[in-house]
Amino acid sequence: MEIKGMSYTANLRRQTRSRLKRYKTIYLLMIPVVAYFLVFSYFPMALGVFNSLHEIKLLGSITWVGLDQYRAVLSSPVYGQATVNTLIVGMGTFLLQLAWGLLLALCITELRRRVSRSFFQTATYIPYLLSWAVVGSIWIAILSPSGMINGFLRMIFGDGFRRIVFMSERSYARAIMIFTGAWKTAGYTAALFLAAIISINPSLYEAAAIDGATRVEQIRRITLPSIIPTVKVVTLLAVMGMLRNFDQIYIMSNASILDKVRNLLYLIYMDGIVQFKVGLASAAACLVLAMTLLLTLIVRKLIGYDRLG
Amino acid sequence: MKRTLLSRVYELRFYQKNIVWFLMTIMGVLMVLPMWNVIVVSTSSTLASTQSGVVLWWQAFSLEGYQYVFQITKLARPFMNSLLVTTVGTVLQVLLSSIAGYVLIHRDLPYCRLMMTFILITMMIPGDLTLISIYRLNKSLGLLNSYTGLILNGLISGFSILLMRNYFSSISYSLAESSRVDGANELFIFARIYLPISLPGLATVFFMEYVAKWNSITLPAALLTKESMYTLPLMLKMMILSTNSVSGVAQVPNNAIMAAIVISAAPLLLIYVFAQRFLLSGLNLGATKE
């Protein structure tokens, strides 16, 4: 669309202007979305950074305190403990969920009947759909003194068995969080693995079988190497979500196990909203955000996520 | 299907198959028994539900638990709250993200890339980490303890916009071009051409977001203090708390708690049954590499 006598740049500018005019309605359509993000996403972020650098009193006075709040967070034993709890529960959940999901996926592929396959897939997937309020309540009920676990233990050890109050036993607390976390996500992880397994080229198995490889060898040499990209995806998702676990602890924690399971986000919520330590909580939130980004970056590099395969 | 036929020739040995079945049984029991237990106890009589131990079958079938949660716990209110907030929020979200997705498929649109970056950055800021500021913002806007607050926060997500954009860009762009030449305006092209052929994409976003909003705990936990505004997850939490507490508060019977659990989970199970296809495609999309 070269117009005679006009320089290239002028032409381009003209073209842009005419497009701007043509797409006027389109820009109008975008206004609510942009406005939403500015108010509910960018502004809170900026406000969080601002609050982390200021001391805000209940009466409304605001004073600049620099990095004091950050120092307070970093030297606070409670936040240190919360970081340890978050990492232990997060790592544990991730490892168990990965192993559980992988085992589920491998076993489901070996099932020959469609009915049993879809039954197991559905049954294991459902917990992933449910909220932590539901999953947490289910497990609190099952682990209660009158619940199913104690019932089983009684069946095994006889009537002399003294019931265990699992939910207030400090030594079980983290294990329970790890187990329930994995219980909720194992089916989802398995679904991801199953999708990867289905897309493996069948002729690979055929060729291996002709060469005399047994089914177990086929799984080891073909299936497992083919789903490594999915392992990477699952790892990355877990790392990104690890520091952001709130719902589980909010629902399942109680006073007697709190210092074993209280994690960063729960502590931030308690400090910032319930106890009104806005500056401290904002500083902690900024640190967690930075930690998430850093951790994601490190793990991406470590597992070679950006390379192919 | 080809795969199934082929691998039928090359199966596991007999004892290995037994191992698979053994593992499947253990995992199946671990996953299914807890949920089954909930269903049985929720439909047992209050007396039977106080009995401890392994309850996997009805001793006395009764709907007392459901009666209790509706009459004494007044679960209808939180249920309606959840239903209202989730439904309105999800419908608006689908509408807005499909509009934004439609805008972003115009490749010759000036500043298109800028808008894209603007949206991508929001995906890096997780809402739960700005929770304190979101609480303060809502407080100053007077949105605490209000339906508007619950609906407005988290109304649009970068993810759903990208999902819609990807869906729209799989539709031939010349379709929009040719109708534009014919003089159709943008709104018409969007509403009459793009939306109707994108129904599966819309459904995916709808069901995914419906599940996410229905299950949301962080936001209501931050914004709500009034009990009449509670959504189902908060109500459930309160019910379990009152059971665990040693105070003189009347304990909620087991079957009532289980009934509340079933009621909270039922809509999601319905969605899973009827819209499994969309839900799975959406959830798996979230995990694909880039």
PDB file of C-alpha atoms in Angstrom, chain A residues 16 19-20 22-23 25-27 29-30 32-34 36-45 47-48 51 56 100 103-104 107-114 116-117 119-134 136-142 145-148 151-152 155 163 179 183 186-188 191-192 195 197-198 200 202 205-206 209-210 214-216 218-219 229 233 237 244 246-247 250-251 254 265 268-269 272-273 276 278 281-282 285 288-289 292-293 300 305-309, chain B residues 1-4 6-8 10-13 16-17 20-21 23-25 27-28 30-35 37-38 50-56 96-97 99-100 102-104 106 108-112 115 117-119 121-122 124-139 141 143 152-158 161 173 177 180 186-187 190 211 214-218 221-222 232-234 236-237 240-241 244 254 257-258 261 264-265 268-269 272 276 279-280 283-284 286-290:
ATOM      1  CA  THR A  16      -1.071   3.255  12.483  1.00  0.00           C
ATOM      2  CA  ARG A  19      -5.746   1.433  12.392  1.00  0.00           C
ATOM      3  CA  LEU A  20      -6.201   3.197  15.686  1.00  0.00           C
ATOM      4  CA  ARG A  22     -10.538   1.519  12.789  1.00  0.00           C
ATOM      5  CA  TYR A  23     -10.035  -0.325  16.039  1.00  0.00           C
ATOM      6  CA  THR A  25     -14.336   0.009  19.418  1.00  0.00           C
ATOM      7  CA  ILE A  26     -11.797  -2.650  20.181  1.00  0.00           C
ATOM      8  CA  TYR A  27      -9.900  -0.365  22.505  1.00  0.00           C
ATOM      9  CA  LEU A  29     -13.806  -3.099  24.801  1.00  0.00           C
ATOM     10  CA  MET A  30     -10.474  -3.419  26.552  1.00  0.00           C
ATOM     11  CA  PRO A  32     -12.834  -2.606  31.760  1.00  0.00           C
ATOM     12  CA  VAL A  33     -10.184  -5.304  31.701  1.00  0.00           C
ATOM     13  CA  VAL A  34      -7.296  -2.867  31.914  1.00  0.00           C
ATOM     14  CA  TYR A  36      -9.675  -4.104  36.599  1.00  0.00           C
ATOM     15  CA  PHE A  37      -6.048  -5.156  36.469  1.00  0.00           C
ATOM     16  CA  LEU A  38      -4.865  -1.689  37.446  1.00  0.00           C
ATOM     17  CA  VAL A  39      -7.112  -1.572  40.509  1.00  0.00           C
ATOM     18  CA  PHE A  40      -7.083  -5.178  41.686  1.00  0.00           C
ATOM     19  CA  SER A  41      -3.676  -6.377  40.588  1.00  0.00           C
ATOM     20  CA  TYR A  42      -1.147  -3.607  40.034  1.00  0.00           C
ATOM     21  CA  PHE A  43      -2.356  -1.287  42.764  1.00  0.00           C
ATOM     22  CA  PRO A  44      -2.332  -3.927  45.550  1.00  0.00           C
ATOM     23  CA  MET A  45       1.166  -4.923  44.498  1.00  0.00           C
ATOM     24  CA  LEU A  47       0.506  -0.805  47.925  1.00  0.00           C
ATOM     25  CA  GLY A  48       2.155  -3.908  49.350  1.00  0.00           C
ATOM     26  CA  ASN A  51       3.303  -0.660  53.157  1.00  0.00           C
ATOM     27  CA  ILE A  56       1.188   2.168  59.635  1.00  0.00           C
ATOM     28  CA  TRP A 100       1.880 -41.560  44.073  1.00  0.00           C
ATOM     29  CA  LEU A 103       2.466 -45.178  40.383  1.00  0.00           C
ATOM     30  CA  LEU A 104      -1.220 -44.516  39.767  1.00  0.00           C
ATOM     31  CA  CYS A 107      -0.891 -48.978  37.126  1.00  0.00           C
ATOM     32  CA  ILE A 108      -3.889 -47.481  35.359  1.00  0.00           C
ATOM     33  CA  THR A 109      -2.212 -47.957  31.966  1.00  0.00           C
ATOM     34  CA  GLU A 110      -1.703 -51.617  32.743  1.00  0.00           C
ATOM     35  CA  LEU A 111      -5.397 -52.136  33.414  1.00  0.00           C
ATOM     36  CA  ARG A 112      -6.983 -53.671  30.366  1.00  0.00           C
ATOM     37  CA  ARG A 113     -10.664 -53.028  30.911  1.00  0.00           C
ATOM     38  CA  ARG A 114     -11.979 -49.585  30.083  1.00  0.00           C
ATOM     39  CA  SER A 116     -11.811 -50.235  35.640  1.00  0.00           C
ATOM     40  CA  ARG A 117      -9.563 -47.632  34.052  1.00  0.00           C
ATOM     41  CA  PHE A 119     -13.300 -45.860  37.515  1.00  0.00           C
ATOM     42  CA  PHE A 120      -9.836 -45.435  39.005  1.00  0.00           C
ATOM     43  CA  GLN A 121      -9.174 -42.285  37.025  1.00  0.00           C
ATOM     44  CA  THR A 122     -12.394 -40.648  38.192  1.00  0.00           C
ATOM     45  CA  ALA A 123     -12.127 -41.804  41.797  1.00  0.00           C
ATOM     46  CA  THR A 124      -8.595 -40.532  42.170  1.00  0.00           C
ATOM     47  CA  TYR A 125      -9.288 -37.283  40.340  1.00  0.00           C
ATOM     48  CA  ILE A 126     -12.263 -36.176  42.431  1.00  0.00           C
ATOM     49  CA  PRO A 127     -10.273 -35.052  45.514  1.00  0.00           C
ATOM     50  CA  TYR A 128      -8.429 -32.591  43.298  1.00  0.00           C
ATOM     51  CA  LEU A 129     -11.724 -30.900  42.428  1.00  0.00           C
ATOM     52  CA  LEU A 130     -12.840 -30.522  46.021  1.00  0.00           C
ATOM     53  CA  SER A 131     -11.918 -27.538  48.127  1.00  0.00           C
ATOM     54  CA  TRP A 132      -9.590 -27.764  51.089  1.00  0.00           C
ATOM     55  CA  ALA A 133     -12.596 -27.082  53.276  1.00  0.00           C
ATOM     56  CA  VAL A 134     -14.107 -30.361  52.101  1.00  0.00           C
ATOM     57  CA  GLY A 136      -9.743 -31.014  55.318  1.00  0.00           C
ATOM     58  CA  SER A 137     -13.058 -31.759  57.017  1.00  0.00           C
ATOM     59  CA  ILE A 138     -13.096 -35.295  55.641  1.00  0.00           C
ATOM     60  CA  TRP A 139      -9.666 -36.040  57.059  1.00  0.00           C
ATOM     61  CA  ILE A 140     -10.290 -34.311  60.345  1.00  0.00           C
ATOM     62  CA  ALA A 141     -13.330 -36.564  60.753  1.00  0.00           C
ATOM     63  CA  ILE A 142     -11.446 -39.688  59.728  1.00  0.00           C
ATOM     64  CA  PRO A 145     -10.733 -40.274  68.029  1.00  0.00           C
ATOM     65  CA  SER A 146     -14.023 -41.784  66.870  1.00  0.00           C
ATOM     66  CA  GLY A 147     -12.958 -41.844  63.224  1.00  0.00           C
ATOM     67  CA  MET A 148     -12.096 -44.560  60.782  1.00  0.00           C
ATOM     68  CA  GLY A 151     -11.399 -47.843  64.190  1.00  0.00           C
ATOM     69  CA  PHE A 152      -8.950 -49.765  62.011  1.00  0.00           C
ATOM     70  CA  MET A 155      -9.561 -53.770  64.897  1.00  0.00           C
ATOM     71  CA  ARG A 163      -7.359 -43.977  70.730  1.00  0.00           C
ATOM     72  CA  PHE A 179      -0.279 -37.047  53.286  1.00  0.00           C
ATOM     73  CA  TRP A 183      -3.981 -37.386  48.624  1.00  0.00           C
ATOM     74  CA  ALA A 186      -2.172 -37.436  43.301  1.00  0.00           C
ATOM     75  CA  GLY A 187      -5.074 -38.002  40.912  1.00  0.00           C
ATOM     76  CA  TYR A 188      -4.346 -34.763  39.062  1.00  0.00           C
ATOM     77  CA  ALA A 191      -3.977 -37.486  34.905  1.00  0.00           C
ATOM     78  CA  LEU A 192      -1.065 -35.401  33.608  1.00  0.00           C
ATOM     79  CA  ALA A 195      -1.969 -37.780  29.048  1.00  0.00           C
ATOM     80  CA  ILE A 197       1.695 -41.844  28.301  1.00  0.00           C
ATOM     81  CA  ILE A 198      -1.164 -41.900  25.821  1.00  0.00           C
ATOM     82  CA  ILE A 200       3.751 -42.030  23.271  1.00  0.00           C
ATOM     83  CA  PRO A 202       2.790 -47.071  19.949  1.00  0.00           C
ATOM     84  CA  TYR A 205       6.404 -50.538  22.125  1.00  0.00           C
ATOM     85  CA  GLU A 206       5.854 -52.695  19.068  1.00  0.00           C
ATOM     86  CA  ALA A 209       8.314 -56.221  21.798  1.00  0.00           C
ATOM     87  CA  ILE A 210       9.699 -57.573  18.523  1.00  0.00           C
ATOM     88  CA  THR A 214       9.287 -57.666  28.384  1.00  0.00           C
ATOM     89  CA  ARG A 215       6.527 -55.308  29.481  1.00  0.00           C
ATOM     90  CA  VAL A 216       8.521 -54.215  32.535  1.00  0.00           C
ATOM     91  CA  GLN A 218       9.253 -51.491  28.016  1.00  0.00           C
ATOM     92  CA  ILE A 219       7.992 -49.424  30.927  1.00  0.00           C
ATOM     93  CA  PRO A 229       8.862 -33.561  30.424  1.00  0.00           C
ATOM     94  CA  VAL A 233       6.012 -29.630  34.558  1.00  0.00           C
ATOM     95  CA  LEU A 237       3.931 -26.352  39.314  1.00  0.00           C
ATOM     96  CA  ARG A 244       1.432 -20.237  48.516  1.00  0.00           C
ATOM     97  CA  PHE A 246      -2.848 -21.285  52.651  1.00  0.00           C
ATOM     98  CA  ASP A 247      -6.148 -23.135  52.431  1.00  0.00           C
ATOM     99  CA  TYR A 250      -6.242 -22.491  57.433  1.00  0.00           C
ATOM    100  CA  ILE A 251      -8.696 -25.383  57.542  1.00  0.00           C
ATOM    101  CA  ASN A 254      -5.447 -26.043  65.401  1.00  0.00           C
ATOM    102  CA  LEU A 265       0.973 -17.423  54.010  1.00  0.00           C
ATOM    103  CA  ILE A 268       1.072 -13.352  56.885  1.00  0.00           C
ATOM    104  CA  TYR A 269      -2.716 -13.568  56.964  1.00  0.00           C
ATOM    105  CA  GLY A 272      -1.682  -8.611  58.449  1.00  0.00           C
ATOM    106  CA  ILE A 273      -5.418  -9.032  58.713  1.00  0.00           C
ATOM    107  CA  PHE A 276      -3.127  -5.541  62.009  1.00  0.00           C
ATOM    108  CA  VAL A 278       0.297  -4.397  58.101  1.00  0.00           C
ATOM    109  CA  ALA A 281       3.023  -8.767  56.905  1.00  0.00           C
ATOM    110  CA  SER A 282       3.502  -6.788  53.687  1.00  0.00           C
ATOM    111  CA  ALA A 285       4.615 -11.079  51.519  1.00  0.00           C
ATOM    112  CA  VAL A 288       7.742 -14.616  49.799  1.00  0.00           C
ATOM    113  CA  LEU A 289       7.041 -13.271  46.313  1.00  0.00           C
ATOM    114  CA  THR A 292       8.867 -17.738  44.777  1.00  0.00           C
ATOM    115  CA  LEU A 293      10.359 -16.044  41.734  1.00  0.00           C
ATOM    116  CA  ARG A 300      13.814 -24.055  35.948  1.00  0.00           C
ATOM    117  CA  TYR A 305      12.950 -26.725  31.831  1.00  0.00           C
ATOM    118  CA  ASP A 306      13.694 -24.240  29.068  1.00  0.00           C
ATOM    119  CA  ARG A 307      15.613 -26.775  27.032  1.00  0.00           C
ATOM    120  CA  LEU A 308      13.567 -29.143  24.935  1.00  0.00           C
ATOM    121  CA  GLY A 309      12.401 -32.438  26.388  1.00  0.00           C
TER     122      GLY A 309
ATOM    123  CA  MET B   1      -7.453 -47.660  20.543  1.00  0.00           C
ATOM    124  CA  LYS B   2      -4.659 -48.952  18.359  1.00  0.00           C
ATOM    125  CA  ARG B   3      -2.433 -48.887  21.397  1.00  0.00           C
ATOM    126  CA  THR B   4      -4.780 -51.045  23.382  1.00  0.00           C
ATOM    127  CA  LEU B   6      -1.178 -53.720  20.280  1.00  0.00           C
ATOM    128  CA  SER B   7      -0.338 -53.915  23.917  1.00  0.00           C
ATOM    129  CA  ARG B   8      -2.851 -56.663  24.428  1.00  0.00           C
ATOM    130  CA  TYR B  10       2.425 -57.764  25.111  1.00  0.00           C
ATOM    131  CA  GLU B  11       0.990 -57.797  28.570  1.00  0.00           C
ATOM    132  CA  LEU B  12       2.493 -58.093  31.997  1.00  0.00           C
ATOM    133  CA  ARG B  13       3.072 -61.534  33.373  1.00  0.00           C
ATOM    134  CA  GLN B  16       3.086 -58.778  37.775  1.00  0.00           C
ATOM    135  CA  LYS B  17      -0.571 -58.198  36.992  1.00  0.00           C
ATOM    136  CA  VAL B  20      -0.647 -54.044  39.753  1.00  0.00           C
ATOM    137  CA  TRP B  21      -4.026 -55.078  41.115  1.00  0.00           C
ATOM    138  CA  LEU B  23      -1.307 -51.622  44.295  1.00  0.00           C
ATOM    139  CA  MET B  24      -4.501 -50.413  42.636  1.00  0.00           C
ATOM    140  CA  THR B  25      -6.551 -51.876  45.463  1.00  0.00           C
ATOM    141  CA  MET B  27      -4.570 -46.806  46.274  1.00  0.00           C
ATOM    142  CA  GLY B  28      -8.228 -47.190  45.421  1.00  0.00           C
ATOM    143  CA  LEU B  30      -7.083 -44.960  50.235  1.00  0.00           C
ATOM    144  CA  MET B  31      -8.864 -42.644  47.816  1.00  0.00           C
ATOM    145  CA  VAL B  32     -12.375 -44.044  47.857  1.00  0.00           C
ATOM    146  CA  LEU B  33     -12.970 -45.198  51.444  1.00  0.00           C
ATOM    147  CA  PRO B  34     -12.752 -41.722  52.989  1.00  0.00           C
ATOM    148  CA  MET B  35     -15.292 -40.367  50.521  1.00  0.00           C
ATOM    149  CA  ASN B  37     -17.373 -43.027  54.676  1.00  0.00           C
ATOM    150  CA  VAL B  38     -18.591 -39.431  54.359  1.00  0.00           C
ATOM    151  CA  THR B  50     -21.913 -41.020  67.001  1.00  0.00           C
ATOM    152  CA  GLN B  51     -20.701 -44.602  66.991  1.00  0.00           C
ATOM    153  CA  SER B  52     -17.011 -44.723  66.415  1.00  0.00           C
ATOM    154  CA  GLY B  53     -14.980 -47.010  64.265  1.00  0.00           C
ATOM    155  CA  VAL B  54     -15.022 -48.114  60.682  1.00  0.00           C
ATOM    156  CA  VAL B  55     -18.368 -47.099  59.261  1.00  0.00           C
ATOM    157  CA  LEU B  56     -18.784 -48.342  55.729  1.00  0.00           C
ATOM    158  CA  LEU B  96     -14.786 -10.218  30.102  1.00  0.00           C
ATOM    159  CA  SER B  97     -12.044 -12.679  29.347  1.00  0.00           C
ATOM    160  CA  ILE B  99     -13.777  -9.905  25.122  1.00  0.00           C
ATOM    161  CA  ALA B 100     -10.148  -9.395  26.095  1.00  0.00           C
ATOM    162  CA  TYR B 102     -10.893 -11.349  21.189  1.00  0.00           C
ATOM    163  CA  VAL B 103      -9.107  -7.997  21.303  1.00  0.00           C
ATOM    164  CA  LEU B 104      -5.747  -9.683  21.582  1.00  0.00           C
ATOM    165  CA  HIS B 106      -5.813  -8.668  16.211  1.00  0.00           C
ATOM    166  CA  ASP B 108      -2.017  -5.590  13.443  1.00  0.00           C
ATOM    167  CA  LEU B 109      -3.630  -3.806  16.374  1.00  0.00           C
ATOM    168  CA  PRO B 110      -1.311  -1.063  17.628  1.00  0.00           C
ATOM    169  CA  TYR B 111      -0.107  -1.662  21.206  1.00  0.00           C
ATOM    170  CA  CYS B 112      -1.334  -5.252  21.120  1.00  0.00           C
ATOM    171  CA  MET B 115      -1.448  -5.092  26.359  1.00  0.00           C
ATOM    172  CA  THR B 117       2.713  -7.871  28.475  1.00  0.00           C
ATOM    173  CA  PHE B 118       0.426  -5.914  30.780  1.00  0.00           C
ATOM    174  CA  ILE B 119      -1.704  -9.033  31.240  1.00  0.00           C
ATOM    175  CA  ILE B 121       2.720  -9.432  34.349  1.00  0.00           C
ATOM    176  CA  THR B 122      -0.481  -9.803  36.382  1.00  0.00           C
ATOM    177  CA  MET B 124       3.273 -13.220  37.920  1.00  0.00           C
ATOM    178  CA  ILE B 125       1.609 -11.468  40.869  1.00  0.00           C
ATOM    179  CA  PRO B 126      -0.266 -14.140  42.770  1.00  0.00           C
ATOM    180  CA  GLY B 127      -3.364 -12.708  44.395  1.00  0.00           C
ATOM    181  CA  ASP B 128      -2.789 -14.508  47.662  1.00  0.00           C
ATOM    182  CA  LEU B 129       0.526 -12.751  48.183  1.00  0.00           C
ATOM    183  CA  THR B 130      -1.063  -9.337  47.887  1.00  0.00           C
ATOM    184  CA  LEU B 131      -3.789 -10.437  50.281  1.00  0.00           C
ATOM    185  CA  ILE B 132      -3.023  -7.779  52.888  1.00  0.00           C
ATOM    186  CA  SER B 133      -3.178  -4.976  50.335  1.00  0.00           C
ATOM    187  CA  ILE B 134      -6.285  -6.467  48.794  1.00  0.00           C
ATOM    188  CA  TYR B 135      -7.880  -6.457  52.214  1.00  0.00           C
ATOM    189  CA  ARG B 136      -6.903  -2.811  52.768  1.00  0.00           C
ATOM    190  CA  LEU B 137      -8.093  -1.846  49.299  1.00  0.00           C
ATOM    191  CA  ASN B 138     -11.458  -3.490  49.828  1.00  0.00           C
ATOM    192  CA  LYS B 139     -11.748  -1.912  53.228  1.00  0.00           C
ATOM    193  CA  LEU B 141     -13.683   0.818  48.986  1.00  0.00           C
ATOM    194  CA  LEU B 143     -16.339  -3.850  49.986  1.00  0.00           C
ATOM    195  CA  LEU B 152     -15.113  -8.240  42.047  1.00  0.00           C
ATOM    196  CA  ASN B 153     -11.879  -9.600  43.523  1.00  0.00           C
ATOM    197  CA  GLY B 154     -10.351 -12.162  41.234  1.00  0.00           C
ATOM    198  CA  LEU B 155     -12.954 -11.401  38.594  1.00  0.00           C
ATOM    199  CA  ILE B 156     -10.532 -11.596  35.686  1.00  0.00           C
ATOM    200  CA  SER B 157      -7.474 -13.759  35.433  1.00  0.00           C
ATOM    201  CA  GLY B 158      -4.699 -13.527  32.899  1.00  0.00           C
ATOM    202  CA  ILE B 161      -7.823 -14.388  28.897  1.00  0.00           C
ATOM    203  CA  TYR B 173      -8.689 -14.764  11.060  1.00  0.00           C
ATOM    204  CA  GLU B 177     -11.514  -9.668   8.003  1.00  0.00           C
ATOM    205  CA  ARG B 180     -15.243  -6.297   8.393  1.00  0.00           C
ATOM    206  CA  GLU B 186     -16.548  -5.215  15.865  1.00  0.00           C
ATOM    207  CA  LEU B 187     -19.202  -6.056  18.417  1.00  0.00           C
ATOM    208  CA  PHE B 190     -17.382 -10.807  18.172  1.00  0.00           C
ATOM    209  CA  VAL B 211     -14.681 -24.822  40.398  1.00  0.00           C
ATOM    210  CA  TRP B 214     -16.622 -22.294  44.472  1.00  0.00           C
ATOM    211  CA  ASN B 215     -13.575 -23.627  46.308  1.00  0.00           C
ATOM    212  CA  SER B 216     -12.076 -20.235  47.082  1.00  0.00           C
ATOM    213  CA  ILE B 217     -11.091 -19.886  50.726  1.00  0.00           C
ATOM    214  CA  THR B 218      -8.375 -17.231  50.896  1.00  0.00           C
ATOM    215  CA  ALA B 221     -11.383 -15.593  54.751  1.00  0.00           C
ATOM    216  CA  ALA B 222      -9.875 -12.165  54.246  1.00  0.00           C
ATOM    217  CA  LEU B 232     -19.732 -22.698  52.227  1.00  0.00           C
ATOM    218  CA  PRO B 233     -16.003 -23.271  52.883  1.00  0.00           C
ATOM    219  CA  LEU B 234     -16.008 -20.793  55.774  1.00  0.00           C
ATOM    220  CA  LEU B 236     -17.622 -25.773  57.040  1.00  0.00           C
ATOM    221  CA  LYS B 237     -14.553 -24.502  58.825  1.00  0.00           C
ATOM    222  CA  ILE B 240     -15.433 -28.309  62.402  1.00  0.00           C
ATOM    223  CA  LEU B 241     -14.042 -25.735  64.811  1.00  0.00           C
ATOM    224  CA  ASN B 244     -13.072 -29.500  68.115  1.00  0.00           C
ATOM    225  CA  ASN B 254     -21.100 -36.152  62.953  1.00  0.00           C
ATOM    226  CA  ILE B 257     -20.846 -32.280  59.399  1.00  0.00           C
ATOM    227  CA  MET B 258     -20.737 -35.019  56.807  1.00  0.00           C
ATOM    228  CA  ILE B 261     -19.395 -31.807  53.314  1.00  0.00           C
ATOM    229  CA  SER B 264     -20.352 -28.448  49.554  1.00  0.00           C
ATOM    230  CA  ALA B 265     -19.015 -31.061  47.186  1.00  0.00           C
ATOM    231  CA  LEU B 268     -18.594 -29.869  41.785  1.00  0.00           C
ATOM    232  CA  LEU B 269     -19.421 -33.534  41.371  1.00  0.00           C
ATOM    233  CA  TYR B 272     -17.560 -33.229  36.871  1.00  0.00           C
ATOM    234  CA  GLN B 276     -15.790 -33.562  32.514  1.00  0.00           C
ATOM    235  CA  LEU B 279     -12.880 -29.414  32.883  1.00  0.00           C
ATOM    236  CA  LEU B 280     -10.101 -31.849  32.061  1.00  0.00           C
ATOM    237  CA  LEU B 283      -6.964 -28.236  33.843  1.00  0.00           C
ATOM    238  CA  ASN B 284      -4.477 -29.919  31.596  1.00  0.00           C
ATOM    239  CA  GLY B 286      -2.811 -25.091  32.728  1.00  0.00           C
ATOM    240  CA  ALA B 287       0.042 -27.513  32.887  1.00  0.00           C
ATOM    241  CA  THR B 288       1.255 -27.604  29.292  1.00  0.00           C
ATOM    242  CA  LYS B 289       4.682 -26.231  28.619  1.00  0.00           C
ATOM    243  CA  GLU B 290       4.242 -22.600  27.626  1.00  0.00           C
TER     244      GLU B 290
END
